[in-house]
Amino acid sequence: MTTTRMDFTLHHSSSSMISSSTPTTSFTTLSNHLSKSFLLWSERNYSATALPCRQTLLLDKSLAGRIHVHGRFVTTWSPNSGNIGTHVEALFGMDLHSIAVWHGRIVDYEQCKHAYSKCWQELLIDARFSTLNLAKMLLTRLLRGIAPKQSQDDDHDSYDDDGYDDPHEDDNDHDDDDDDDAKKNKVPDDNQETPAQLQALQQQNAFTMLPTEDTLESQIMGSAKYDPVGICAKALATKFAQMFGRRAFPVLPQDVDVVRRNLGHRIAVRVPARVLRVLRRGGYFDWQKTMQEIWFTDHVRPSEGEEEEELVKRALQCLTDAGCAYAFLPNHVLWVNFCDVTSGGRITDPNPLQNNNACRFHETMQQFYVHDAFVNAKPKFLAFLLAQAHSDPMMMHQYIQTQLS
């Protein structure tokens, strides 16, 4: 005869249930109640185990923030948890196997954060979990939180958080839903949209309610302490470009107008600060650094050939004849081969006038940087672009007034 022994630590509601149970309560009833209260075993438990660290990520929204050690529930990572204090919320649950526990309590929560970060790093680069689409699930929860999904009629800008394959659902229906979400949220890569279509895309990708609270995932992925190489940040930046398109540019709500003026070839997508901090490490820099790299550092050249040099001289002469108070030399005008290198690839701008990408003026260097699409422009038109880009508005005023007189 084989004897099975089960040892459990009872507290809270479970201890009251056991104490109030009658001697006739079956062993199966007691074991099922204990398993449901303390362990991970359930009929619909979605998880992913990272290798080689062997930490497990719990994907169910109902398990978000729950910390298990060796399959046993220990505590909840939440600001409302008395065991942890004022920690931020976690968007996923975890089952850790390298965490020290003393009398049912985690000894070192820094060790817990390092283990959780290591788990995400290994999962996001593991091809075995490509069908789960963990990067999309993580980015969606960072953008929208873990609130219950709205109905189809009310969810205008919803994103499918159920990136894993559910064996209880029809695979064909699941694929169709993902295709619909991709078509709904992705910004096209071509530059042939009309202004009305661009405005519709900007409104479609604008979140009406942005979460302001920080999360455990954004803390560990946005910090070099827990993710030194930035594996998670680069994976999320790549997924962001796939979901919203190569021309999408993540910004805070207060920076939307600034991005539209200075990076007109990009589509401003409002994101929470917690997402922006992670995407910064993944390759999406702020709009000032992005503009400087496009205009003032890469793909810049002086005038080549007699035709370009003569064009610049005649344009500067037009500014001098207009009475402009600034004296510029031909070497103050440079040409830029406009190319924006992003996480999703290279972006060109075939409509520089429409997107306000015709010319820039560097205040410190006192130099003009002109889009090379205007290398064959008329001298008066080039002079107009130079006057328009200058930081002194009186220069543009004098030039227009002279041309109209």
Protein backbone atom coordinates (compact mmCIF):
# COMPACT_ATOMS: atom_id res chain seq x y z
CA MET A 1 0.00 0.00 0.00
CA THR A 2 1.35 3.45 -1.07
CA THR A 3 0.86 6.47 1.21
CA THR A 4 0.80 9.98 -0.30
CA ARG A 5 1.66 12.85 2.00
CA MET A 6 0.72 16.47 1.21
CA ASP A 7 2.14 19.37 3.27
CA PHE A 8 0.49 22.82 2.99
CA THR A 9 0.83 26.08 4.85
CA LEU A 10 -2.69 27.31 5.62
CA HIS A 11 -3.68 30.92 6.17
CA HIS A 12 -6.48 33.38 5.43
CA SER A 13 -9.70 31.88 4.06
CA SER A 14 -8.27 28.42 3.53
CA SER A 15 -7.56 27.85 7.20
CA SER A 16 -11.13 28.81 8.09
CA MET A 17 -12.42 26.41 5.49
CA ILE A 18 -10.34 23.55 6.85
CA SER A 19 -11.23 24.29 10.46
CA SER A 20 -14.93 24.42 9.67
CA SER A 21 -14.89 21.25 7.60
CA THR A 22 -16.53 18.17 8.99
CA PRO A 23 -14.84 14.79 9.39
CA THR A 24 -16.95 13.55 6.48
CA THR A 25 -15.35 15.98 4.03
CA SER A 26 -13.67 13.93 1.34
CA PHE A 27 -9.96 14.10 0.69
CA THR A 28 -10.66 15.04 -2.95
CA THR A 29 -12.63 18.11 -1.89
CA LEU A 30 -9.89 19.29 0.44
CA SER A 31 -7.09 18.73 -2.08
CA ASN A 32 -8.99 20.50 -4.87
CA HIS A 33 -9.63 23.51 -2.65
CA LEU A 34 -6.00 23.69 -1.55
CA SER A 35 -4.71 23.35 -5.12
CA LYS A 36 -7.00 26.12 -6.34
CA SER A 37 -5.98 28.43 -3.48
CA PHE A 38 -2.23 27.98 -3.50
CA LEU A 39 -1.08 26.32 -6.71
CA LEU A 40 -1.11 27.08 -10.42
CA TRP A 41 -3.03 24.04 -11.52
CA SER A 42 -6.19 24.92 -13.42
CA GLU A 43 -8.02 23.85 -16.52
CA ARG A 44 -7.12 26.99 -18.52
CA ASN A 45 -3.63 27.98 -17.47
CA TYR A 46 -1.68 29.78 -20.22
CA SER A 47 2.01 30.08 -19.50
CA ALA A 48 5.43 30.19 -21.13
CA THR A 49 8.60 28.84 -19.53
CA ALA A 50 11.85 30.56 -20.43
CA LEU A 51 15.03 28.62 -21.10
CA PRO A 52 17.56 28.21 -19.62
CA CYS A 53 16.44 30.17 -16.54
CA ARG A 54 13.29 27.99 -16.18
CA GLN A 55 11.16 30.90 -14.94
CA THR A 56 7.52 30.77 -16.01
CA LEU A 57 5.40 33.68 -17.26
CA LEU A 58 1.66 33.48 -16.56
CA LEU A 59 -0.37 34.96 -19.40
CA ASP A 60 -3.89 34.94 -17.96
CA LYS A 61 -5.14 38.40 -17.06
CA SER A 62 -6.70 36.94 -13.92
CA LEU A 63 -3.19 35.98 -12.72
CA ALA A 64 -1.62 39.40 -13.41
CA GLY A 65 0.71 40.41 -10.60
CA ARG A 66 0.56 37.06 -8.80
CA ILE A 67 3.96 35.76 -7.71
CA HIS A 68 4.38 32.01 -7.34
CA VAL A 69 7.51 30.25 -6.17
CA HIS A 70 7.82 26.60 -7.18
CA GLY A 71 4.12 26.60 -8.05
CA ARG A 72 2.94 27.97 -4.73
CA PHE A 73 1.29 31.37 -4.51
CA VAL A 74 3.30 33.75 -2.31
CA THR A 75 2.02 37.29 -2.81
CA THR A 76 0.71 39.80 -5.36
CA TRP A 77 2.88 42.48 -6.98
CA SER A 78 0.48 45.38 -6.66
CA PRO A 79 0.29 48.82 -5.01
CA ASN A 80 -2.59 47.47 -2.94
CA SER A 81 -0.59 44.55 -1.61
CA GLY A 82 0.28 44.87 2.05
CA ASN A 83 3.10 42.38 1.70
CA ILE A 84 5.07 44.49 -0.79
CA GLY A 85 4.04 48.01 0.10
CA THR A 86 3.89 50.72 -2.53
CA HIS A 87 5.14 48.77 -5.53
CA VAL A 88 3.61 49.44 -8.94
CA GLU A 89 1.33 46.93 -10.58
CA ALA A 90 2.51 44.04 -12.73
CA LEU A 91 0.78 43.18 -16.01
CA PHE A 92 1.64 39.46 -15.93
CA GLY A 93 1.95 36.75 -13.34
CA MET A 94 5.10 34.78 -12.69
CA ASP A 95 6.23 31.45 -11.31
CA LEU A 96 9.84 31.76 -10.16
CA HIS A 97 12.25 29.01 -9.16
CA SER A 98 15.35 30.90 -8.02
CA ILE A 99 13.86 33.16 -5.36
CA ALA A 100 14.61 32.81 -1.67
CA VAL A 101 11.46 32.41 0.47
CA TRP A 102 11.41 32.44 4.24
CA HIS A 103 8.24 31.40 6.05
CA GLY A 104 6.09 32.15 3.02
CA ARG A 105 7.64 35.56 2.33
CA ILE A 106 10.01 36.68 -0.41
CA VAL A 107 13.34 37.69 1.09
CA ASP A 108 14.69 39.98 -1.66
CA TYR A 109 12.38 41.69 -4.16
CA GLU A 110 15.34 43.01 -6.15
CA GLN A 111 16.23 39.40 -6.85
CA CYS A 112 12.64 38.88 -7.95
CA LYS A 113 12.86 41.77 -10.43
CA HIS A 114 16.12 40.49 -11.89
CA ALA A 115 14.63 37.01 -12.35
CA TYR A 116 11.50 38.45 -13.96
CA SER A 117 13.58 40.55 -16.36
CA LYS A 118 15.70 37.55 -17.30
CA CYS A 119 12.52 35.60 -18.01
CA TRP A 120 11.26 38.27 -20.44
CA GLN A 121 14.61 38.55 -22.20
CA GLU A 122 14.74 34.84 -22.93
CA LEU A 123 11.10 34.60 -23.98
CA LEU A 124 11.22 37.49 -26.44
CA ILE A 125 14.17 36.01 -28.37
CA ASP A 126 12.96 32.40 -28.26
CA ALA A 127 11.48 31.31 -31.60
CA ARG A 128 9.52 28.52 -29.90
CA PHE A 129 7.06 31.10 -28.57
CA SER A 130 6.50 32.95 -31.83
CA THR A 131 2.92 31.67 -32.01
CA LEU A 132 2.16 33.23 -28.63
CA ASN A 133 3.09 36.70 -29.95
CA LEU A 134 4.34 37.75 -26.53
CA ALA A 135 5.78 41.05 -27.76
CA LYS A 136 2.38 42.18 -29.04
CA MET A 137 0.67 41.03 -25.85
CA LEU A 138 3.19 42.92 -23.72
CA LEU A 139 3.03 46.11 -25.80
CA THR A 140 -0.77 46.03 -25.79
CA ARG A 141 -0.98 45.74 -22.04
CA LEU A 142 1.56 48.52 -21.61
CA LEU A 143 -0.52 50.73 -23.89
CA ARG A 144 -3.97 49.87 -22.60
CA GLY A 145 -3.50 48.16 -19.24
CA ILE A 146 -5.21 44.92 -18.29
CA ALA A 147 -8.78 46.20 -18.17
CA PRO A 148 -11.43 43.83 -19.52
CA LYS A 149 -11.77 43.98 -23.28
CA GLN A 150 -14.65 46.09 -24.53
CA SER A 151 -17.30 44.95 -26.91
CA GLN A 152 -16.75 45.19 -30.65
CA ASP A 153 -19.25 48.03 -31.02
CA ASP A 154 -17.54 50.30 -28.46
CA ASP A 155 -13.89 49.42 -29.08
CA HIS A 156 -12.78 51.76 -31.86
CA ASP A 157 -9.04 51.43 -31.33
CA SER A 158 -8.77 48.07 -29.60
CA TYR A 159 -5.78 45.82 -29.79
CA ASP A 160 -5.92 42.07 -29.50
CA ASP A 161 -4.24 41.09 -26.25
CA ASP A 162 -4.98 37.40 -26.74
CA GLY A 163 -1.89 36.75 -28.79
CA TYR A 164 -1.54 33.15 -27.65
CA ASP A 165 -3.24 30.22 -29.34
CA ASP A 166 -6.28 29.14 -27.40
CA PRO A 167 -6.94 25.43 -27.93
CA HIS A 168 -10.61 25.96 -27.10
CA GLU A 169 -11.10 28.47 -29.93
CA ASP A 170 -11.23 28.08 -33.68
CA ASP A 171 -7.81 28.85 -35.15
CA ASN A 172 -9.29 30.36 -38.30
CA ASP A 173 -11.40 32.83 -36.35
CA HIS A 174 -8.40 33.82 -34.25
CA ASP A 175 -6.28 34.52 -37.33
CA ASP A 176 -9.04 36.62 -38.86
CA ASP A 177 -9.24 38.74 -35.72
CA ASP A 178 -5.49 39.38 -35.79
CA ASP A 179 -5.66 40.37 -39.47
CA ASP A 180 -8.47 42.80 -38.76
CA ASP A 181 -6.52 44.38 -35.89
CA ALA A 182 -3.43 44.74 -38.03
CA LYS A 183 -5.38 46.42 -40.82
CA LYS A 184 -7.14 48.69 -38.35
CA ASN A 185 -4.09 49.95 -36.45
CA LYS A 186 -1.20 49.86 -38.91
CA VAL A 187 -0.10 53.06 -40.60
CA PRO A 188 0.70 52.35 -44.27
CA ASP A 189 4.35 52.57 -45.25
CA ASP A 190 3.83 54.38 -48.53
CA ASN A 191 3.65 58.14 -48.74
CA GLN A 192 0.66 58.45 -51.09
CA GLU A 193 -2.10 59.19 -48.56
CA THR A 194 -4.22 62.28 -49.02
CA PRO A 195 -4.38 64.85 -46.18
CA ALA A 196 -7.84 63.54 -45.24
CA GLN A 197 -6.50 59.99 -44.94
CA LEU A 198 -3.56 61.15 -42.86
CA GLN A 199 -5.88 63.00 -40.50
CA ALA A 200 -8.04 59.89 -40.16
CA LEU A 201 -4.97 57.77 -39.37
CA GLN A 202 -3.83 60.23 -36.72
CA GLN A 203 -7.25 60.22 -35.08
CA GLN A 204 -7.47 56.44 -35.30
CA ASN A 205 -4.13 55.91 -33.55
CA ALA A 206 -4.81 58.46 -30.79
CA PHE A 207 -5.70 56.92 -27.45
CA THR A 208 -8.46 58.75 -25.67
CA MET A 209 -7.47 57.38 -22.26
CA LEU A 210 -3.78 56.89 -21.57
CA PRO A 211 -2.73 55.05 -18.40
CA THR A 212 -0.49 57.15 -16.21
CA GLU A 213 0.66 54.56 -13.68
CA ASP A 214 4.03 52.91 -14.00
CA THR A 215 4.31 49.12 -14.18
CA LEU A 216 6.84 46.52 -13.16
CA GLU A 217 7.47 45.64 -16.81
CA SER A 218 8.20 49.22 -17.85
CA GLN A 219 10.55 49.67 -14.89
CA ILE A 220 12.73 46.64 -15.60
CA MET A 221 12.71 47.05 -19.41
CA GLY A 222 13.47 50.76 -19.30
CA SER A 223 16.39 50.35 -16.92
CA ALA A 224 19.92 49.26 -17.75
CA LYS A 225 20.15 47.75 -14.29
CA TYR A 226 17.71 44.93 -15.07
CA ASP A 227 18.12 44.76 -18.87
CA PRO A 228 21.71 45.87 -19.60
CA VAL A 229 21.64 45.15 -23.34
CA GLY A 230 18.08 46.37 -23.93
CA ILE A 231 16.77 43.12 -25.43
CA CYS A 232 13.19 43.71 -24.31
CA ALA A 233 13.21 47.36 -25.38
CA LYS A 234 14.44 46.52 -28.89
CA ALA A 235 11.85 43.75 -29.23
CA LEU A 236 9.04 46.15 -28.27
CA ALA A 237 10.33 48.83 -30.64
CA THR A 238 10.31 46.33 -33.50
CA LYS A 239 6.78 45.24 -32.62
CA PHE A 240 5.65 48.88 -32.39
CA ALA A 241 6.87 49.47 -35.96
CA GLN A 242 5.05 46.33 -37.13
CA MET A 243 1.78 47.29 -35.46
CA PHE A 244 1.65 50.99 -36.36
CA GLY A 245 3.86 51.18 -39.44
CA ARG A 246 7.38 52.44 -40.11
CA ARG A 247 6.31 56.09 -40.16
CA ALA A 248 4.71 55.95 -36.71
CA PHE A 249 6.48 58.06 -34.09
CA PRO A 250 5.61 57.52 -30.38
CA VAL A 251 5.11 60.77 -28.47
CA LEU A 252 3.49 62.09 -25.35
CA PRO A 253 0.17 63.92 -25.89
CA GLN A 254 1.73 67.35 -25.31
CA ASP A 255 4.34 66.79 -28.05
CA VAL A 256 2.01 65.86 -30.90
CA ASP A 257 1.92 69.34 -32.48
CA VAL A 258 5.69 69.76 -32.16
CA VAL A 259 6.34 66.47 -33.96
CA ARG A 260 3.93 67.40 -36.75
CA ARG A 261 5.80 70.67 -37.33
CA ASN A 262 9.34 69.28 -37.21
CA LEU A 263 8.84 65.70 -38.42
CA GLY A 264 6.00 66.07 -40.88
CA HIS A 265 6.85 62.82 -42.66
CA ARG A 266 6.08 60.83 -39.48
CA ILE A 267 2.72 59.97 -37.92
CA ALA A 268 2.54 61.02 -34.27
CA VAL A 269 1.11 58.22 -32.10
CA ARG A 270 0.26 59.14 -28.53
CA VAL A 271 1.58 56.64 -25.99
CA PRO A 272 1.86 56.61 -22.19
CA ALA A 273 5.08 57.75 -20.57
CA ARG A 274 5.80 54.20 -19.40
CA VAL A 275 5.80 52.95 -23.00
CA LEU A 276 7.85 55.87 -24.27
CA ARG A 277 10.58 55.21 -21.71
CA VAL A 278 10.97 51.64 -23.01
CA LEU A 279 10.83 52.64 -26.68
CA ARG A 280 13.58 55.23 -26.10
CA ARG A 281 15.95 52.37 -25.29
CA GLY A 282 14.68 50.46 -28.32
CA GLY A 283 15.70 53.09 -30.87
CA TYR A 284 12.86 55.65 -30.90
CA PHE A 285 14.66 58.82 -29.82
CA ASP A 286 13.03 62.15 -28.98
CA TRP A 287 11.98 64.41 -31.84
CA GLN A 288 14.92 66.82 -31.36
CA LYS A 289 17.58 64.12 -31.66
CA THR A 290 15.73 62.53 -34.58
CA MET A 291 15.58 65.86 -36.43
CA GLN A 292 19.27 66.56 -35.79
CA GLU A 293 20.30 63.16 -37.14
CA ILE A 294 18.24 63.68 -40.30
CA TRP A 295 19.29 67.25 -41.08
CA PHE A 296 22.59 68.07 -39.40
CA THR A 297 24.68 64.88 -39.16
CA ASP A 298 24.01 62.26 -41.83
CA HIS A 299 23.83 62.55 -45.61
CA VAL A 300 24.97 66.20 -45.70
CA ARG A 301 27.09 67.48 -48.60
CA PRO A 302 28.18 70.84 -50.03
CA SER A 303 27.27 72.05 -53.50
CA GLU A 304 28.71 69.91 -56.30
CA GLY A 305 29.34 71.20 -59.80
CA GLU A 306 29.03 74.64 -61.32
CA GLU A 307 25.24 74.49 -61.67
CA GLU A 308 24.62 73.93 -57.95
CA GLU A 309 27.18 76.53 -56.95
CA GLU A 310 25.66 79.09 -59.33
CA LEU A 311 22.16 78.31 -58.02
CA VAL A 312 23.26 78.98 -54.42
CA LYS A 313 25.06 82.21 -55.35
CA ARG A 314 22.06 83.58 -57.21
CA ALA A 315 19.71 82.63 -54.37
CA LEU A 316 21.90 84.42 -51.82
CA GLN A 317 22.06 87.42 -54.15
CA CYS A 318 18.25 87.53 -54.14
CA LEU A 319 18.31 87.74 -50.35
CA THR A 320 20.90 90.51 -50.48
CA ASP A 321 18.84 92.47 -53.02
CA ALA A 322 15.81 92.13 -50.73
CA GLY A 323 17.67 94.04 -48.03
CA CYS A 324 18.23 91.13 -45.65
CA ALA A 325 20.50 92.13 -42.78
CA TYR A 326 22.45 88.86 -42.80
CA ALA A 327 25.42 88.15 -45.04
CA PHE A 328 25.80 84.49 -46.04
CA LEU A 329 28.46 82.81 -48.14
CA PRO A 330 27.84 79.94 -50.58
CA ASN A 331 29.42 77.45 -48.18
CA HIS A 332 26.69 78.31 -45.67
CA VAL A 333 24.16 76.42 -47.82
CA LEU A 334 24.40 72.61 -47.68
CA TRP A 335 22.32 69.90 -49.32
CA VAL A 336 20.76 66.98 -47.45
CA ASN A 337 19.92 63.58 -48.90
CA PHE A 338 16.83 63.18 -46.74
CA CYS A 339 16.73 59.73 -45.13
CA ASP A 340 15.20 58.85 -41.76
CA VAL A 341 16.59 55.60 -40.33
CA THR A 342 14.08 53.99 -37.94
CA SER A 343 13.58 50.65 -36.21
CA GLY A 344 11.44 49.51 -39.13
CA GLY A 345 13.78 50.66 -41.92
CA ARG A 346 14.62 53.79 -43.91
CA ILE A 347 12.02 56.46 -44.59
CA THR A 348 12.23 59.01 -47.39
CA ASP A 349 10.03 62.02 -47.97
CA PRO A 350 8.84 62.55 -51.56
CA ASN A 351 6.64 65.51 -50.46
CA PRO A 352 9.00 67.83 -48.55
CA LEU A 353 6.89 70.96 -49.07
CA GLN A 354 3.75 69.33 -47.77
CA ASN A 355 5.55 67.87 -44.75
CA ASN A 356 7.60 70.99 -43.93
CA ASN A 357 10.85 69.22 -44.76
CA ALA A 358 12.20 71.63 -47.36
CA CYS A 359 14.90 73.45 -45.38
CA ARG A 360 16.33 73.84 -41.88
CA PHE A 361 18.54 76.53 -40.35
CA HIS A 362 21.17 75.70 -37.72
CA GLU A 363 21.32 78.61 -35.31
CA THR A 364 24.75 77.81 -33.89
CA MET A 365 26.51 76.98 -37.17
CA GLN A 366 24.64 79.70 -39.10
CA GLN A 367 24.10 77.28 -41.98
CA PHE A 368 21.16 76.29 -44.15
CA TYR A 369 20.37 72.64 -44.86
CA VAL A 370 18.23 72.21 -47.97
CA HIS A 371 16.43 69.07 -49.14
CA ASP A 372 18.22 67.85 -52.28
CA ALA A 373 14.89 67.58 -54.08
CA PHE A 374 15.25 71.34 -54.74
CA VAL A 375 18.68 71.12 -56.34
CA ASN A 376 17.09 72.13 -59.67
CA ALA A 377 14.82 74.83 -58.26
CA LYS A 378 14.74 78.44 -59.42
CA PRO A 379 17.02 80.88 -57.55
CA LYS A 380 14.09 82.96 -56.29
CA PHE A 381 12.31 79.88 -54.97
CA LEU A 382 15.46 78.67 -53.21
CA ALA A 383 15.86 82.14 -51.69
CA PHE A 384 12.26 81.88 -50.46
CA LEU A 385 13.05 78.54 -48.74
CA LEU A 386 16.14 80.01 -47.09
CA ALA A 387 14.27 83.07 -45.83
CA GLN A 388 11.43 80.89 -44.56
CA ALA A 389 13.78 78.58 -42.61
CA HIS A 390 15.75 81.38 -40.95
CA SER A 391 15.11 81.97 -37.27
CA ASP A 392 14.50 85.71 -37.82
CA PRO A 393 10.93 86.20 -39.15
CA MET A 394 11.85 89.67 -40.49
CA MET A 395 14.02 88.04 -43.14
CA MET A 396 10.98 86.33 -44.65
CA HIS A 397 8.94 89.51 -44.33
CA GLN A 398 11.53 91.63 -46.18
CA TYR A 399 11.93 89.10 -48.95
CA ILE A 400 8.17 88.76 -49.60
CA GLN A 401 7.69 92.51 -49.45
CA THR A 402 10.48 93.03 -52.01
CA GLN A 403 9.11 90.42 -54.40
CA LEU A 404 5.60 91.90 -54.26
CA SER A 405 6.71 95.50 -54.75
